[in-house]
GROMACS .gro file of C-alpha atoms in nm:
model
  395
    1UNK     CA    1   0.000   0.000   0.000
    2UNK     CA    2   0.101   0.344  -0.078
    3UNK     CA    3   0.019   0.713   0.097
    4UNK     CA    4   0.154   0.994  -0.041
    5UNK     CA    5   0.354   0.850  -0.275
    6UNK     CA    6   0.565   0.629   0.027
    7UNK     CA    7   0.535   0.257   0.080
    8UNK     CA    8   0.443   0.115   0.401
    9UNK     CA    9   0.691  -0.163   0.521
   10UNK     CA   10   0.957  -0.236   0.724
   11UNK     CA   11   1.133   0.057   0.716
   12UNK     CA   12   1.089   0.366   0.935
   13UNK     CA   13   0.850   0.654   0.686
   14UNK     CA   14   0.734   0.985   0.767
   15UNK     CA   15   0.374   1.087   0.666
   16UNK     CA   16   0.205   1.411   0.725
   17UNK     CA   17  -0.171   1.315   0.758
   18UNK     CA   18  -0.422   1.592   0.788
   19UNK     CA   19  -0.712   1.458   1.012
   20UNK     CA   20  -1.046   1.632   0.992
   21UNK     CA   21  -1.234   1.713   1.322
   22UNK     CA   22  -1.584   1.721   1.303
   23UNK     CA   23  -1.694   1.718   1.666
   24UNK     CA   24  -1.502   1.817   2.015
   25UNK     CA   25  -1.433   1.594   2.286
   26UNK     CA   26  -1.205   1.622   2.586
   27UNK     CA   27  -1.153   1.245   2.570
   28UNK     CA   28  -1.092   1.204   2.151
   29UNK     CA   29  -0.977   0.895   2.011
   30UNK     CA   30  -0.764   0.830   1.676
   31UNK     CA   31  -0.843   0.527   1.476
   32UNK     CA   32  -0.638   0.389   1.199
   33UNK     CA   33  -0.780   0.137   0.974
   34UNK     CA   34  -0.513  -0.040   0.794
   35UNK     CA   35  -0.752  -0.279   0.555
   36UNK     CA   36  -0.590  -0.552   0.545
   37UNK     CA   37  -0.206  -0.377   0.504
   38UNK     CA   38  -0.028  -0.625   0.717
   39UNK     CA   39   0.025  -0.959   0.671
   40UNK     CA   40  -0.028  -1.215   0.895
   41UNK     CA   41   0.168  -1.194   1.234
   42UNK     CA   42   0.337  -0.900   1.149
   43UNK     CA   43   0.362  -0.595   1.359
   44UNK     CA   44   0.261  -0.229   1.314
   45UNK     CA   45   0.414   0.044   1.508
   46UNK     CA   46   0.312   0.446   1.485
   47UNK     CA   47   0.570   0.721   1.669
   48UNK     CA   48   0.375   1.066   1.667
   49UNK     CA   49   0.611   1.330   1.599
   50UNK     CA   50   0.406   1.620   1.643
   51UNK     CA   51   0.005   1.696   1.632
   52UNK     CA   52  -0.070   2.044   1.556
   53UNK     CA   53  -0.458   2.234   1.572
   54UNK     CA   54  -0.489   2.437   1.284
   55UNK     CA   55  -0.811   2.579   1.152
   56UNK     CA   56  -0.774   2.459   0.783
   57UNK     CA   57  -1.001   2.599   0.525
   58UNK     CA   58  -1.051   2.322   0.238
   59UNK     CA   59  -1.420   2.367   0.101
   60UNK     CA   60  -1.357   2.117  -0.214
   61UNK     CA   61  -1.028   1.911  -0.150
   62UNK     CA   62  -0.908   1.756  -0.418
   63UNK     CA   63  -1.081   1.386  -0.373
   64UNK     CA   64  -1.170   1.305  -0.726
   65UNK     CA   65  -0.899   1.264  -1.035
   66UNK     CA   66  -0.807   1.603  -1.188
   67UNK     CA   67  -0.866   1.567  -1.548
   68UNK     CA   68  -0.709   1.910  -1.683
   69UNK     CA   69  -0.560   2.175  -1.556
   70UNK     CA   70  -0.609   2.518  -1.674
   71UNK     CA   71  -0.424   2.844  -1.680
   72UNK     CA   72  -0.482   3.167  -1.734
   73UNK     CA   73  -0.822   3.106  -1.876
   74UNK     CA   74  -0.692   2.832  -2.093
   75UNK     CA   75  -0.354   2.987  -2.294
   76UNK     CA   76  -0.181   2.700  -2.171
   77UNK     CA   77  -0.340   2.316  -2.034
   78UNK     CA   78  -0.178   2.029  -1.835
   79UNK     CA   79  -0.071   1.733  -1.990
   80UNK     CA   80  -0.202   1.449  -1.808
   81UNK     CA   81   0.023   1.130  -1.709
   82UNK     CA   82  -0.061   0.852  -1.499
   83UNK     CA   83   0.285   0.804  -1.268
   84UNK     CA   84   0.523   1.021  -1.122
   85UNK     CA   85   0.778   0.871  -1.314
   86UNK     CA   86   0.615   1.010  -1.645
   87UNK     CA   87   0.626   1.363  -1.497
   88UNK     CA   88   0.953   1.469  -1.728
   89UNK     CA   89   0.850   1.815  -1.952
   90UNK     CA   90   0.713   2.139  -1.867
   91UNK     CA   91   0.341   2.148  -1.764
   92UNK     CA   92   0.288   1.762  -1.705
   93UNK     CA   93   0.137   1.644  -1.444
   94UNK     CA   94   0.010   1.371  -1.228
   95UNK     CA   95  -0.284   1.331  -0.991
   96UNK     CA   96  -0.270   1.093  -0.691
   97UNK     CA   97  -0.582   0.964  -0.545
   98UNK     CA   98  -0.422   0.826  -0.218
   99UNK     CA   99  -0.335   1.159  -0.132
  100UNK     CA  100  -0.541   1.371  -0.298
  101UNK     CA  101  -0.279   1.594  -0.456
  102UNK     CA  102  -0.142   1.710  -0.753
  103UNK     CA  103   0.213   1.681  -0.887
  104UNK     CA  104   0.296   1.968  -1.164
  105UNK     CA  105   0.651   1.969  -1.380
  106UNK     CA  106   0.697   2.328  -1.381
  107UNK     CA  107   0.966   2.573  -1.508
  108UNK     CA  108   0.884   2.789  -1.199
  109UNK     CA  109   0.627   2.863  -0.932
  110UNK     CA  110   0.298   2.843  -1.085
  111UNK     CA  111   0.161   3.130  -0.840
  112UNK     CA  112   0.392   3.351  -1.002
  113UNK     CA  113   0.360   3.250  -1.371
  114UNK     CA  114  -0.003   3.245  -1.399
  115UNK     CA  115  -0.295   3.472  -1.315
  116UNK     CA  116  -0.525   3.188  -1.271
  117UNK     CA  117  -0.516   2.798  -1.222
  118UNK     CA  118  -0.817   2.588  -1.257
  119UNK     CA  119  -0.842   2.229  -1.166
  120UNK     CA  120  -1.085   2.035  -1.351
  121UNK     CA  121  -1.259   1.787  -1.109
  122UNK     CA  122  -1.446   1.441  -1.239
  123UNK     CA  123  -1.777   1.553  -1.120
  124UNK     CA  124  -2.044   1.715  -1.386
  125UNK     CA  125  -2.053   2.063  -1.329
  126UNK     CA  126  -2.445   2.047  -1.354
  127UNK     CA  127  -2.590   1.677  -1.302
  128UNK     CA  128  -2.900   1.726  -1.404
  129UNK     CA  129  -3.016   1.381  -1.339
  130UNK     CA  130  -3.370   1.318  -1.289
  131UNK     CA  131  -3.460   1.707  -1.418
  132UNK     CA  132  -3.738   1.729  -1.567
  133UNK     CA  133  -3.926   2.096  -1.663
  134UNK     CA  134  -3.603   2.293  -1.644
  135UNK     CA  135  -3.487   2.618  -1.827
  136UNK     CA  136  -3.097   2.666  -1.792
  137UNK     CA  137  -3.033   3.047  -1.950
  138UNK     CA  138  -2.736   3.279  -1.960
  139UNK     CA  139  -2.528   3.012  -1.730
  140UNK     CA  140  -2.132   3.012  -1.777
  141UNK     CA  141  -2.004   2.621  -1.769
  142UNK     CA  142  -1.670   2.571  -1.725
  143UNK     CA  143  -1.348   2.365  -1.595
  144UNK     CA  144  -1.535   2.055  -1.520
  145UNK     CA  145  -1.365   1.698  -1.604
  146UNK     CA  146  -1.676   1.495  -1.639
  147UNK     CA  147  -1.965   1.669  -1.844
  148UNK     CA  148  -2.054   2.042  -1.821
  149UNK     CA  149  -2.434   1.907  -1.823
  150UNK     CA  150  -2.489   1.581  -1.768
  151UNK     CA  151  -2.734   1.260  -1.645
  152UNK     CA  152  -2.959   1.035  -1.710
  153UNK     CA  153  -3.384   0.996  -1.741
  154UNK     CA  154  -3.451   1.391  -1.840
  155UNK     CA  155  -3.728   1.563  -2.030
  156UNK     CA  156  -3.839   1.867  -2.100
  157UNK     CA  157  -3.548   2.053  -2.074
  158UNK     CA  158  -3.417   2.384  -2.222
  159UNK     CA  159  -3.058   2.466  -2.252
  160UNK     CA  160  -3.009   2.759  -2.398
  161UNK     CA  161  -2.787   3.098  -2.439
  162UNK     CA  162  -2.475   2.919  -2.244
  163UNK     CA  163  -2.076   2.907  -2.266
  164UNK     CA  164  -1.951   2.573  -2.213
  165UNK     CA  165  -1.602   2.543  -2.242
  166UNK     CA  166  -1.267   2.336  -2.103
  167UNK     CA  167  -1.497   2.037  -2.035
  168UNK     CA  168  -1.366   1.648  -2.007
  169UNK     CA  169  -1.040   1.484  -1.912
  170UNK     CA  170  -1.109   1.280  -1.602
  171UNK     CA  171  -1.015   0.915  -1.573
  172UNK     CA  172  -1.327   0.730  -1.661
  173UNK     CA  173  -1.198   0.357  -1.634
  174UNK     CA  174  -0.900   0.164  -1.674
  175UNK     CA  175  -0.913  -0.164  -1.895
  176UNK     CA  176  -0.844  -0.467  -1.820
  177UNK     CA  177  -0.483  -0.445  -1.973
  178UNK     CA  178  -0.432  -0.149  -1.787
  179UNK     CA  179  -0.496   0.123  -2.050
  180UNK     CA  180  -0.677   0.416  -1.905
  181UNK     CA  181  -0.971   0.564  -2.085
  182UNK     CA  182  -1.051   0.981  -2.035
  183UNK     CA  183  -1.404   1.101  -2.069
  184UNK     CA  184  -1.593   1.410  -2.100
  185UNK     CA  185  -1.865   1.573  -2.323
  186UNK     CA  186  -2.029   1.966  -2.289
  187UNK     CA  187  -2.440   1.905  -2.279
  188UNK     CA  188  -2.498   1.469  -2.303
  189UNK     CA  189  -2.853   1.316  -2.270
  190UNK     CA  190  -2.810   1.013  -2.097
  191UNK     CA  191  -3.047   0.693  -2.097
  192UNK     CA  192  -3.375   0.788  -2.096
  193UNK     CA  193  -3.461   1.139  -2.234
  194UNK     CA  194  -3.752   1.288  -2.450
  195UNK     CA  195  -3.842   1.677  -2.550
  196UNK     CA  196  -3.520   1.840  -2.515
  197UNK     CA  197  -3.454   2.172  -2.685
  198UNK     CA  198  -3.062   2.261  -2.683
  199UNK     CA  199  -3.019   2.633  -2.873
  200UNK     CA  200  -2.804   2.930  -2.901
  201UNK     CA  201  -2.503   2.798  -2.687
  202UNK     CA  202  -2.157   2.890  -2.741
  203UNK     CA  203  -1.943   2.550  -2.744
  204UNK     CA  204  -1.508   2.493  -2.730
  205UNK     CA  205  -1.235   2.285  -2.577
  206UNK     CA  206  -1.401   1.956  -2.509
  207UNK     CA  207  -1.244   1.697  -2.419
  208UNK     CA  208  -1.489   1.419  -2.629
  209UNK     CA  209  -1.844   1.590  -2.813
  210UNK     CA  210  -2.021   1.941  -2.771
  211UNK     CA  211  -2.343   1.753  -2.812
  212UNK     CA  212  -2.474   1.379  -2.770
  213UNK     CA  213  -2.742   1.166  -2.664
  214UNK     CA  214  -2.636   0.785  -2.579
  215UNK     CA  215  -2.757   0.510  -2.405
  216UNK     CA  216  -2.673   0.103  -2.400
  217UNK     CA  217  -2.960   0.040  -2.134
  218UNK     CA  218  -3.245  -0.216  -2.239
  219UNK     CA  219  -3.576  -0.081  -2.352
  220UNK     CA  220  -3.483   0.318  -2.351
  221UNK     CA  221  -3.651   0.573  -2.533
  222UNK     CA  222  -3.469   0.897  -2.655
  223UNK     CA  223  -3.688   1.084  -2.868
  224UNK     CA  224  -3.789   1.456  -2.969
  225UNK     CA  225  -3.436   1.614  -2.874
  226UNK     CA  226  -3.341   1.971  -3.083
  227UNK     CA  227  -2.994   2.075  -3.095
  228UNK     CA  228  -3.020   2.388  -3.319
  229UNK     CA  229  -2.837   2.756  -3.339
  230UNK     CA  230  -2.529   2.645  -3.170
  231UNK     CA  231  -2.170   2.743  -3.236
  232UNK     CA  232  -1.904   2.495  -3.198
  233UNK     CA  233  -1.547   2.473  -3.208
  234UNK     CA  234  -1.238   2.304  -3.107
  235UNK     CA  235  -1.401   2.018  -2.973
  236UNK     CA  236  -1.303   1.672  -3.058
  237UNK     CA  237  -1.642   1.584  -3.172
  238UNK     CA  238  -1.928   1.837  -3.241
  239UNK     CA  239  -2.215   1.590  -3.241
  240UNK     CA  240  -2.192   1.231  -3.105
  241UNK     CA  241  -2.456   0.939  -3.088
  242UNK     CA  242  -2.519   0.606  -3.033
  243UNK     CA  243  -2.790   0.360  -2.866
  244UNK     CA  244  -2.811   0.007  -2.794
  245UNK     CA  245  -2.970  -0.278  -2.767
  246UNK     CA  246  -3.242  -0.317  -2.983
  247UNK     CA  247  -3.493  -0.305  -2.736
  248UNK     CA  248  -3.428   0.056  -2.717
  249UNK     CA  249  -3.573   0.333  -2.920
  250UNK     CA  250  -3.414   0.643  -3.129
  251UNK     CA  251  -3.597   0.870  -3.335
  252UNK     CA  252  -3.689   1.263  -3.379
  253UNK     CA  253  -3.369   1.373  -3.301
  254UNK     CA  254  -3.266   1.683  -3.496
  255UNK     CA  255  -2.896   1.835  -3.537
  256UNK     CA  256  -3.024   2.172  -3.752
  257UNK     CA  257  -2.869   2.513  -3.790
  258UNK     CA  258  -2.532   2.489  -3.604
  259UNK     CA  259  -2.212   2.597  -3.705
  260UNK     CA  260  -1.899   2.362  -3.619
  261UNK     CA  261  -1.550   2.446  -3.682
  262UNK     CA  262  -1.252   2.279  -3.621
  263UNK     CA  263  -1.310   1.987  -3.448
  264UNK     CA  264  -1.005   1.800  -3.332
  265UNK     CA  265  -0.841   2.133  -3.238
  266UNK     CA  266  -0.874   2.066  -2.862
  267UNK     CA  267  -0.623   2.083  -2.578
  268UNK     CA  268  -0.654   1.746  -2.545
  269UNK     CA  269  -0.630   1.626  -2.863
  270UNK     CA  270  -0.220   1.521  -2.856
  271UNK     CA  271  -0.310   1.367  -2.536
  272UNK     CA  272  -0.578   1.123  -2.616
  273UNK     CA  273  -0.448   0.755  -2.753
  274UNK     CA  274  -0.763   0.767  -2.984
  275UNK     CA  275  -0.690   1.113  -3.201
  276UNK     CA  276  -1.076   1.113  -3.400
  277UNK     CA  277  -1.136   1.458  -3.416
  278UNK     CA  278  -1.474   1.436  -3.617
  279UNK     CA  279  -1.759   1.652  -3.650
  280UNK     CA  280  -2.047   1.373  -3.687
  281UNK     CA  281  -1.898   1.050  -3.461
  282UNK     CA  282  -2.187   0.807  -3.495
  283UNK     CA  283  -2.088   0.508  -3.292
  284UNK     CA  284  -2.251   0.178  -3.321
  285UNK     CA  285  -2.577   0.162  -3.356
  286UNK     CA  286  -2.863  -0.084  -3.291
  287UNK     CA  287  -3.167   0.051  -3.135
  288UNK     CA  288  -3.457   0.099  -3.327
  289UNK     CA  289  -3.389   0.427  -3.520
  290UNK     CA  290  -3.597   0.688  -3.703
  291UNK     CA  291  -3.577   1.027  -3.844
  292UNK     CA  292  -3.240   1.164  -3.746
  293UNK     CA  293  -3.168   1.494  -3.910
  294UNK     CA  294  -2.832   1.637  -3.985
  295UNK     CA  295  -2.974   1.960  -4.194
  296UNK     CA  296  -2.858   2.328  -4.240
  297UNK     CA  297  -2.535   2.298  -4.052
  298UNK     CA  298  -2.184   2.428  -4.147
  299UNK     CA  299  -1.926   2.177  -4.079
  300UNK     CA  300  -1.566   2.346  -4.127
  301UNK     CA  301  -1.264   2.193  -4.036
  302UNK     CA  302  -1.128   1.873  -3.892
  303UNK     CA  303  -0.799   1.705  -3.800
  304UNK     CA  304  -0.883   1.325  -3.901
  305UNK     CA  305  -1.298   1.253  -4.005
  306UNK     CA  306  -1.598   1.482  -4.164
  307UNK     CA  307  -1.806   1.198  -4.027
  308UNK     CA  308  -1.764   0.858  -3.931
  309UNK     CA  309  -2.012   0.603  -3.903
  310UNK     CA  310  -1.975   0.235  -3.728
  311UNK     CA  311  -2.153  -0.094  -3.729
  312UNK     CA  312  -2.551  -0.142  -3.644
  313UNK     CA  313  -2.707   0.078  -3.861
  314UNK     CA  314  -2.995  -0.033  -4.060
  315UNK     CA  315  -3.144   0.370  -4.120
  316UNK     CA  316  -2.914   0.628  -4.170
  317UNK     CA  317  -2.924   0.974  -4.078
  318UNK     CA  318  -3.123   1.199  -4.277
  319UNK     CA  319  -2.839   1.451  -4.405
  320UNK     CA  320  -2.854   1.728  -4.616
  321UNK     CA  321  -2.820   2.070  -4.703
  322UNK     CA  322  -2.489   2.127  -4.489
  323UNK     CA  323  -2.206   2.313  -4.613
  324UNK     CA  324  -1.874   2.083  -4.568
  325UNK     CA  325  -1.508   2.245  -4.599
  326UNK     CA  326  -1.146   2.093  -4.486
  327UNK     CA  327  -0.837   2.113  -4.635
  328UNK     CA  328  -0.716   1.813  -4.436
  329UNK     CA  329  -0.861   1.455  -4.302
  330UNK     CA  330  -1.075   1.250  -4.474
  331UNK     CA  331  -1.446   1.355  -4.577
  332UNK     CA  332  -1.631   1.049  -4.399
  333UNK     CA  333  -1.489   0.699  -4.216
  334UNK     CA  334  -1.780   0.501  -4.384
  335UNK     CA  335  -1.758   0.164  -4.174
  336UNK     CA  336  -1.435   0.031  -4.266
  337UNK     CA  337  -1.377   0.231  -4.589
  338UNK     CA  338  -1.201   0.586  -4.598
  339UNK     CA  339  -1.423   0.853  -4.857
  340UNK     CA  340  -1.135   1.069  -4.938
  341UNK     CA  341  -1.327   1.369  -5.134
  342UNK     CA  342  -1.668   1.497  -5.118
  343UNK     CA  343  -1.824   1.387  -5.403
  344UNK     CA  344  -1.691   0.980  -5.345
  345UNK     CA  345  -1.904   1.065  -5.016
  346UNK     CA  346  -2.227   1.167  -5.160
  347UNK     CA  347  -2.203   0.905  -5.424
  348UNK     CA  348  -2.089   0.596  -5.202
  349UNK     CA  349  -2.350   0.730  -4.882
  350UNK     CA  350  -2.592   0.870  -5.101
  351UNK     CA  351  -2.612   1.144  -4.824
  352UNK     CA  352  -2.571   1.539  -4.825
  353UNK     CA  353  -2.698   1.513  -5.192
  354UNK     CA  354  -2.797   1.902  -5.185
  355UNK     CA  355  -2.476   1.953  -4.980
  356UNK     CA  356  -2.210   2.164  -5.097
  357UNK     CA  357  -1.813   2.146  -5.017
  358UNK     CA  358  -1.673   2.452  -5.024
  359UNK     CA  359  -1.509   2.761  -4.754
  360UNK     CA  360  -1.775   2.938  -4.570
  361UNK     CA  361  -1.578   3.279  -4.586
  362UNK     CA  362  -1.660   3.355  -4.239
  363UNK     CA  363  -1.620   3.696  -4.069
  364UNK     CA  364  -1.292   3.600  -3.922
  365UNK     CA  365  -1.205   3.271  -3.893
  366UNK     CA  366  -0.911   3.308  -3.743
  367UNK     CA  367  -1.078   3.525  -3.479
  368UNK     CA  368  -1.361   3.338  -3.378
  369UNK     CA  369  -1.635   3.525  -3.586
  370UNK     CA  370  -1.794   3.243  -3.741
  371UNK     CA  371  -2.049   3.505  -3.912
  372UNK     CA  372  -2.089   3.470  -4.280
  373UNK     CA  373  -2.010   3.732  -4.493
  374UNK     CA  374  -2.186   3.871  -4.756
  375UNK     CA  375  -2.065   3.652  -5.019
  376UNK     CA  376  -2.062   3.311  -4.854
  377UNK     CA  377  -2.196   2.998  -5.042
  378UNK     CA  378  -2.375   2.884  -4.742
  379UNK     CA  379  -2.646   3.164  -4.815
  380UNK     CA  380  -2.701   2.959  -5.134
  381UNK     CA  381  -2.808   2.615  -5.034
  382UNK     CA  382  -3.159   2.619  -4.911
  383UNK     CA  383  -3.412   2.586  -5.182
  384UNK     CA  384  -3.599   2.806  -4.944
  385UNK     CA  385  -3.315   3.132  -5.004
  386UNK     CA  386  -3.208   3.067  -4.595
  387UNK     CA  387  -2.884   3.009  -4.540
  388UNK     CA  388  -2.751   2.774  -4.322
  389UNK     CA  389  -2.554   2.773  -3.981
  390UNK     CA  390  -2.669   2.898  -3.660
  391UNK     CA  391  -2.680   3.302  -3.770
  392UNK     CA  392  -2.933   3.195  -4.013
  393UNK     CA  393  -3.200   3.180  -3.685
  394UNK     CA  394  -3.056   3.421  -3.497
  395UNK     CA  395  -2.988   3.741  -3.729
   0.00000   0.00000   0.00000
């Protein structure tokens, strides 16, 4: 057994253990559990050095993995490792659940270098489990490690009008041959949810998808969710779904009006050993599915998929009228085959048929004003004259 990094055994150890007092007595008692520790017939012995009192303010110790770590309001992240050992280049770091703490490589004292530090803890930063009947408006989500919103058996929600942003990172599992697997998504619809309405949120730096609804529970329903007038970027996924088994039940879910850029460029992107920055990451699929809607969006930008698509799916997606653009990756991972260029896409998938693949000519890409000028193709798509992206609801 380790604490704080030091082994218990036969040799003499110092430990500083902090002890937290929740009621007064004159005649107090100290307890240590070992569980299980020593072997059989062996001896333990304890030598107090020194007890101090101190009134220690901790409000939200650090008792749950750290999944990023961000400073100065995100110029720079940690790079997560999983020993001390690995702790070798600037900014690395390593969290330690026996004792709560946080190791940090560092060319200096982090007070001094940064303005602000945030730790990103693996709890949602709203669980909204249960909720049902709920407006969220005007709320700022940020520096969480699990999901900005997240939980299971919801309806009748609104999300709306929010900035979620450096969500995901914390240690979800490790596999059986030891491989650890990092989680985290902005808004995701667990299990169970029907009549959700997700609109006009501002979306970056996620660690997995902006937007999903998933489930692999027997005999759910997810149906009538609206993600629509939401801007996206630098997320490794923009939308993600899947459902399973085939007792369960997908259909009326509608991805319309959004505008996604860049997925794959992400903080954590380098760090993950699954790189899949994708805009559309449809994972298997087997529920019974019907009427999914991928319309009006603009998808710009991605570091290795447009879309990809795995096994299960007997009815695809209902795509079309999106505006595509990259000028790297691969257009669509179409089960096991690789659609290089738009048009193999549209003819192999028979999807996005009134689709167009071409550069938005935002505002100012490069400075986060995904508006479309004057002269962009995307005002040219919709048989209707509307343009498409999230701007086209909202102007």
């Amino acid at each position: 057994a380790t604490t704080a990094g030091k082994e218990i055994g036969p040799e003499w150890n110092d430990f500083e253990i902090l002890l937290t007092v929740t009621n007064s007595s004159e005649d107090a008692h100290v307890h240590i559990n070992l569980g299980g520790i020593l072997p059989a017939g062996a001896v333990f012995e304890l030598q107090p050095l020194a007890i101090h009192a101190v009134n220690v303010n901790i409000p939200d110790p650090l008792s749950v993995d750290v999944g990023n770590i961000i400073f100065d309001q995100g110029t720079r992240c940690g790079w997560k490792k999983w020993s001390l050992d690995e702790l070798k280049n600037p900014y690395d770091y390593y969290y330690e659940g026996a004792s709560c703490r946080v190791y940090l490589c560092c060319p200096g004292n982090p007070a001094t270098l940064h303005t602000s530090i945030e730790c990103a803890l693996k709890r949602h930063v709203i669980n909204q489990s249960n909720v049902h009947y709920t407006i969220y408006d005007g709320l700022a989500i940020k520096y969480g490690a699990a999901h900005g919103f997240g939980g299971a058996a919801t309806h009748h929600l609104i999300i709306r009008n929010c900035d979620l942003a450096y969500i995901g990172g914390g240690h979800q599992l490790t596999r059986p041959d030891g491989h650890p697997v990092r989680f985290g998504n902005a808004i995701e619809f667990w299990g169970a949810a029907h009549d959700n309405l997700v609109e006009n949120n501002r979306i970056w730096e996620v660690y997995d998808a902006a937007l999903t609804n998933q489930n692999h529970g027997d005999n759910v329903h997810q149906e009538d969710i609206v993600y629509r007038g939401n801007i996206i970027w630098n997320c490794e996924y923009s939308f993600e779904y899947w459902n399973s088994p085939e007792s369960s039940v997908t259909k009326n879910i509608h991805f319309v009006n959004n505008t996604c850029v860049n997925a794959g460029v992400v903080w954590s992107h380098a760090q993950r050993p699954d790189p899949n920055g994708s805009h559309l990451m449809f994972y298997s699929n087997t529920a019974t599915t019907s009427n999914i809607e991928i319309k009006y969006n603009v998808f710009c930008n991605v570091t290795n998929w447009g879309s990809r698509y795995s096994s299960g799916w007997t009815v695809l997606p209902e795509m079309d009228y999106n505006l595509w653009f990259s000028g790297q990756g691969v257009m669509a991972y179409w089960f096991k085959d690789k659609l290089d260029d738009f048009a193999t896409y549209q003819k192999t998938t028979g999807l996005d048929q009134h689709s167009i693949f071409a550069k938005p000519a935002f505002v100012d890409l490069a400075g986060g004003d995904f508006h479309l000028s004057p002269e962009s193709p995307a005002r040219t798509i919709r048989p209707d004259g509307g343009s498409v992206g999230s701007e086209s609801l909202w102007e």
